[in-house]
mmCIF file of C-alpha atoms in Angstrom:
data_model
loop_
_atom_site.group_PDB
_atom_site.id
_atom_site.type_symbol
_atom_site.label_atom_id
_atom_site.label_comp_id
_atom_site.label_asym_id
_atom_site.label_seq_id
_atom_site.Cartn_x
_atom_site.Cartn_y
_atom_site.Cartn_z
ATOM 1 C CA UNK A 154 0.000 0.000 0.000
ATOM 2 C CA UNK A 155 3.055 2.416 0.616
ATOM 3 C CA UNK A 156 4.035 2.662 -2.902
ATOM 4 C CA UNK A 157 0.608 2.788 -4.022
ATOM 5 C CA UNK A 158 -0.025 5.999 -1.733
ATOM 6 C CA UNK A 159 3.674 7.278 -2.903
ATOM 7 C CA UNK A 160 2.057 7.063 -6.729
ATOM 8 C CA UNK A 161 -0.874 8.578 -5.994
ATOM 9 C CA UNK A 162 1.199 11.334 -3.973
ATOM 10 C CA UNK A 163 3.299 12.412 -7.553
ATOM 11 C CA UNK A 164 0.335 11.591 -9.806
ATOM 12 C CA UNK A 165 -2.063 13.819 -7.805
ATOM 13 C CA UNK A 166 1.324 16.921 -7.651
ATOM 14 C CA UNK A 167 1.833 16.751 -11.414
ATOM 15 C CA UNK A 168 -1.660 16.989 -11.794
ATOM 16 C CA UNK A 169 -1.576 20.158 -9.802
ATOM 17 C CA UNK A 170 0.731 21.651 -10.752
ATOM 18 C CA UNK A 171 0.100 20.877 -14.534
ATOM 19 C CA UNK A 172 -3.247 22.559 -13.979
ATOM 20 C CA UNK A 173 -1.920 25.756 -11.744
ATOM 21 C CA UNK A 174 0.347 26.299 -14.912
ATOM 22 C CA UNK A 175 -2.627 26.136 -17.049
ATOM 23 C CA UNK A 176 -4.858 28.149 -15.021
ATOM 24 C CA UNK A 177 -1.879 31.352 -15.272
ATOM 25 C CA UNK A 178 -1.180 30.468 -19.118
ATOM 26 C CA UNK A 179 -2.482 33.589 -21.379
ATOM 27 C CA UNK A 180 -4.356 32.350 -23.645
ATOM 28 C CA UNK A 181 -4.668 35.160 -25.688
ATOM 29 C CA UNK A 182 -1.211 35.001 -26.724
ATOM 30 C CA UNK A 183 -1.060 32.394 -29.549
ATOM 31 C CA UNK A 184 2.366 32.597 -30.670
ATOM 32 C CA UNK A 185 4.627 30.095 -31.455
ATOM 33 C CA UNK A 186 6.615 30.996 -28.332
ATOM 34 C CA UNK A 187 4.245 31.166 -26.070
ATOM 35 C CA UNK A 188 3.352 27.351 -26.515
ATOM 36 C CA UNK A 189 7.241 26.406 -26.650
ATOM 37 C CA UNK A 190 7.796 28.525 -23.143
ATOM 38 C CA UNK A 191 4.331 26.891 -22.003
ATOM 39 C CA UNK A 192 5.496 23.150 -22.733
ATOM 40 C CA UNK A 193 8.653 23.489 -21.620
ATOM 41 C CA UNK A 194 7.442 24.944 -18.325
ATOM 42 C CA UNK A 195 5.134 21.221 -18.311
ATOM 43 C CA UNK A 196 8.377 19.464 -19.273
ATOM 44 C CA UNK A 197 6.479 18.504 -22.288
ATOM 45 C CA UNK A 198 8.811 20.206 -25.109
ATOM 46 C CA UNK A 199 10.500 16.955 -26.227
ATOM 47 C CA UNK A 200 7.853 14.505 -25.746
ATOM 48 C CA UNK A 201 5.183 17.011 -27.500
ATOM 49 C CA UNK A 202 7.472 16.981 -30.365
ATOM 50 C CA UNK A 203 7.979 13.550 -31.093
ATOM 51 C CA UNK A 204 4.362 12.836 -30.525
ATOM 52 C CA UNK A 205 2.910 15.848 -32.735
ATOM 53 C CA UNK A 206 5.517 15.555 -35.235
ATOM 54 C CA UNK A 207 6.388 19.306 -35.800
ATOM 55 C CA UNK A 208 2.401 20.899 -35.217
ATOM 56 C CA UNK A 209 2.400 24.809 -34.939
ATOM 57 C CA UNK A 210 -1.133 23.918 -33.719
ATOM 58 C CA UNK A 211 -1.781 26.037 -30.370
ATOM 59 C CA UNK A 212 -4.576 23.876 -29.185
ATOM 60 C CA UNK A 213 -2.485 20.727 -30.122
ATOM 61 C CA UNK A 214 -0.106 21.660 -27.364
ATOM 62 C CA UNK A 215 -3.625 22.257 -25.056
ATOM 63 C CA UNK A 216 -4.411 19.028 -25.656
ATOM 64 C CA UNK A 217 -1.462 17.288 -25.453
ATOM 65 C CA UNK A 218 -1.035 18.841 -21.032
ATOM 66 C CA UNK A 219 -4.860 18.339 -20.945
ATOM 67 C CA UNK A 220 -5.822 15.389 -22.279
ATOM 68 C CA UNK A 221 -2.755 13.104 -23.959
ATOM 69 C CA UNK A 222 -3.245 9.456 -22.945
ATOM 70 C CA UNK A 223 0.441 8.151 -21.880
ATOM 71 C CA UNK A 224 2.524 11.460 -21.533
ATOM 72 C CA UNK A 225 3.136 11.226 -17.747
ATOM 73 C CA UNK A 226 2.343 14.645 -16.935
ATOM 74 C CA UNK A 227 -0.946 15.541 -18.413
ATOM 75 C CA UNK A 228 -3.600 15.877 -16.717
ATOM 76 C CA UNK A 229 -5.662 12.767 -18.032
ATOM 77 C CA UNK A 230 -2.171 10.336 -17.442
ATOM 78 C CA UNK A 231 -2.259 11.237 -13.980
ATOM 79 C CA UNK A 232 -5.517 11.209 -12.989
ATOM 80 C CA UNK A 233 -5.781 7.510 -14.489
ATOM 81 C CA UNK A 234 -2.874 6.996 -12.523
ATOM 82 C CA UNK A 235 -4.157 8.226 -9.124
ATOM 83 C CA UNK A 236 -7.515 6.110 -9.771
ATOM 84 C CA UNK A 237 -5.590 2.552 -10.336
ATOM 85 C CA UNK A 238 -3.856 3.273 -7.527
ATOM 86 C CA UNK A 239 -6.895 3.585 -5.417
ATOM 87 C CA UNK A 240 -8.260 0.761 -6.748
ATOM 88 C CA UNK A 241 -5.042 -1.327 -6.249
ATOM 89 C CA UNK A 242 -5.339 0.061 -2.421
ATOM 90 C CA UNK A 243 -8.767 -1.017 -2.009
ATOM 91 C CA UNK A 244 -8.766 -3.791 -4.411
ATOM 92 C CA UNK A 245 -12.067 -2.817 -5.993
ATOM 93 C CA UNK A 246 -12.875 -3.469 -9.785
ATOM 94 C CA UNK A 247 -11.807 -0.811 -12.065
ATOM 95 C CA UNK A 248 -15.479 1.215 -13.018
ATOM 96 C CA UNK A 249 -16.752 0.404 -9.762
ATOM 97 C CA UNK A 250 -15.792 2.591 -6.540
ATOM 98 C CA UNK A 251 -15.640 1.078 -2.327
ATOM 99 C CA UNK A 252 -15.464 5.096 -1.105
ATOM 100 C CA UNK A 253 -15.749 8.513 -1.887
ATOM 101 C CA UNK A 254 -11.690 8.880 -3.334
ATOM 102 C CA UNK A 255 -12.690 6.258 -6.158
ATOM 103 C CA UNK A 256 -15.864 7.871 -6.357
ATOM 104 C CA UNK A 257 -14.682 11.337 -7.137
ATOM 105 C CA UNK A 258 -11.295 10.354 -9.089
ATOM 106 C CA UNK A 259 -13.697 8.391 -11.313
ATOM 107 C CA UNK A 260 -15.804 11.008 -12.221
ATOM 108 C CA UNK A 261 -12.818 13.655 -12.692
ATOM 109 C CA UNK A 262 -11.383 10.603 -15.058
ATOM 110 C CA UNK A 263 -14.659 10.055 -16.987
ATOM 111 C CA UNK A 264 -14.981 13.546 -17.446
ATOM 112 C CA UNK A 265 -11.135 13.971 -19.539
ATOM 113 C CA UNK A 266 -12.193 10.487 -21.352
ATOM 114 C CA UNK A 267 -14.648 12.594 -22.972
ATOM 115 C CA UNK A 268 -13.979 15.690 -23.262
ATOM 116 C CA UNK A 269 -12.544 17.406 -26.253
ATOM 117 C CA UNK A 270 -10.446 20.214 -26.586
ATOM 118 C CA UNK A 271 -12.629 22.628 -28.326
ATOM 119 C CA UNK A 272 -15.106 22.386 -25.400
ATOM 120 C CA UNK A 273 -12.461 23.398 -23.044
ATOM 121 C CA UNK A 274 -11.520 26.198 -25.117
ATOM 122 C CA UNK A 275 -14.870 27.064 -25.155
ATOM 123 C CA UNK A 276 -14.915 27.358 -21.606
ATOM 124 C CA UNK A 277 -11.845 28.612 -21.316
ATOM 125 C CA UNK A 278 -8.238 26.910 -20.780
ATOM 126 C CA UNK A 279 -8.372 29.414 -17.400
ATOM 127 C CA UNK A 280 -11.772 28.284 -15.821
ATOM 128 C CA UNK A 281 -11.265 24.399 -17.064
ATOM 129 C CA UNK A 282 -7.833 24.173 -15.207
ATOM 130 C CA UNK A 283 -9.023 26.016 -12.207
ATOM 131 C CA UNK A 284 -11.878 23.165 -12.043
ATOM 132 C CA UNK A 285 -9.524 20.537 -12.371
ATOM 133 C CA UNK A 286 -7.621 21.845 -9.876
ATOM 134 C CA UNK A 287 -10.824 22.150 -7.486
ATOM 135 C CA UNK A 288 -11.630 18.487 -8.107
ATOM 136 C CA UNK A 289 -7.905 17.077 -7.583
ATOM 137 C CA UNK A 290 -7.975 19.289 -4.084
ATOM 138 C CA UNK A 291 -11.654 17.497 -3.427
ATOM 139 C CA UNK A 292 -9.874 13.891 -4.358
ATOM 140 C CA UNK A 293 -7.129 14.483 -1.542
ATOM 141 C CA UNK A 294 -9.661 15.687 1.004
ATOM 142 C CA UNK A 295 -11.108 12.485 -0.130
ATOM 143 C CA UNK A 296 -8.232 9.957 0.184
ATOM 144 C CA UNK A 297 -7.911 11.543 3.897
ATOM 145 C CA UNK A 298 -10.875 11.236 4.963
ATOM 146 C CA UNK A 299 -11.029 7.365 3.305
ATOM 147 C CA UNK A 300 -7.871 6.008 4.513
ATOM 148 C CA UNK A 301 -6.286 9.102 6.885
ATOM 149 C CA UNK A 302 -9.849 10.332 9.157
ATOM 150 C CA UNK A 303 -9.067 12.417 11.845
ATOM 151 C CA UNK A 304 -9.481 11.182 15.165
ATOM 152 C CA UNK A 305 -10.188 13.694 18.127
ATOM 153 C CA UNK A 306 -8.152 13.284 21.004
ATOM 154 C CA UNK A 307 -9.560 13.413 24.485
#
C-alpha cells in the first residue's frame, strides 16, 4: 500500500501543478513561443514533439497537457494513474468505486475520457484548469478522509 499511496502522492502533484500552470497560461497570446515557453514549463517540449511531429497547432499543445493518454504529466495520465492506484489500495474493480476517493477520481477521469479540446476552449483553458484543480484538491480531502480520518483526542 506504501508505494501505491507514494504514486498517488506524484500523480495527484503533477496533476496540480500541470493545472496551476494552465490556469496562469495567457491564452490570448497564440504565438509560437508562447506554446514552446508553455510546454517546456510542463516538461512537455520533447515529448510534445515527437508525438505531434512538428504541429504549430496552439490547441495541439492544449491538448497534449490536458488530455494526452500516456505522456506522464498531463492531466488525463495522472488522474488515471491516481484512480488505479486507489483501486489497487482497495482492491475494488476498475469502473466500480468502495469510497468517496474512487468515487470522485472516477468522475474527474470520466470527465477527460470525454472531453474534447474545443469544449475546453470554449470554456476557457483558465476556468477548465481552475476546475480541475478544485476536483484534484476534493480527491485528496477524499483519500484523507477514506484512509487518513481524523481522530479527536480526548
Amino acid at each position: 500500500d506504501e508505494w501505491n499511496f507514494l504514486q498517488i502522492g506524484r500523480y495527484l502533484e503533477r496533476s496540480a501543478m500541470t493545472a496551476r500552470i494552465l490556469r496562469n497560461h495567457d491564452y490570448g497570446d497564440e504565438s509560437a513561443h508562447e506554446y514552446q515557453r508553455l510546454l517546456e514549463m510542463c516538461c512537455a517540449s520533447e515529448p510534445f514533439a515527437k508525438a505531434q511531429r512538428l504541429s504549430s497547432d496552439p490547441n495541439e499543445a492544449l491538448s497534449f497537457l490536458f488530455l494526452h493518454r500516456s505522456f506522464p504529466r498531463s492531466i488525463r495520465f495522472c488522474t488515471h494513474e491516481v484512480d488505479r492506484a486507489l483501486h489497487r489500495i482497495s482492491v475494488t474493480a476498475m469502473g466500480a468505486y468502495s469510497n468517496e476517493a474512487e468515487r470522485v477520481t472516477g468522475r474527474l477521469q470520466a470527465m477527460l475520457d470525454f472531453v474534447q479540446i474545443g469544449e475546453i476552449l470554449d470554456e476557457g483553458g483558465a476556468r477548465f484548469a481552475a476546475r480541475i484543480a478544485e476536483r484534484n484538491d476534493a480527491i485528496g480531502s477524499a483519500i484523507q478522509a477514506s484512509y487518513f480520518p481524523r481522530i479527536p483526542v480526548g
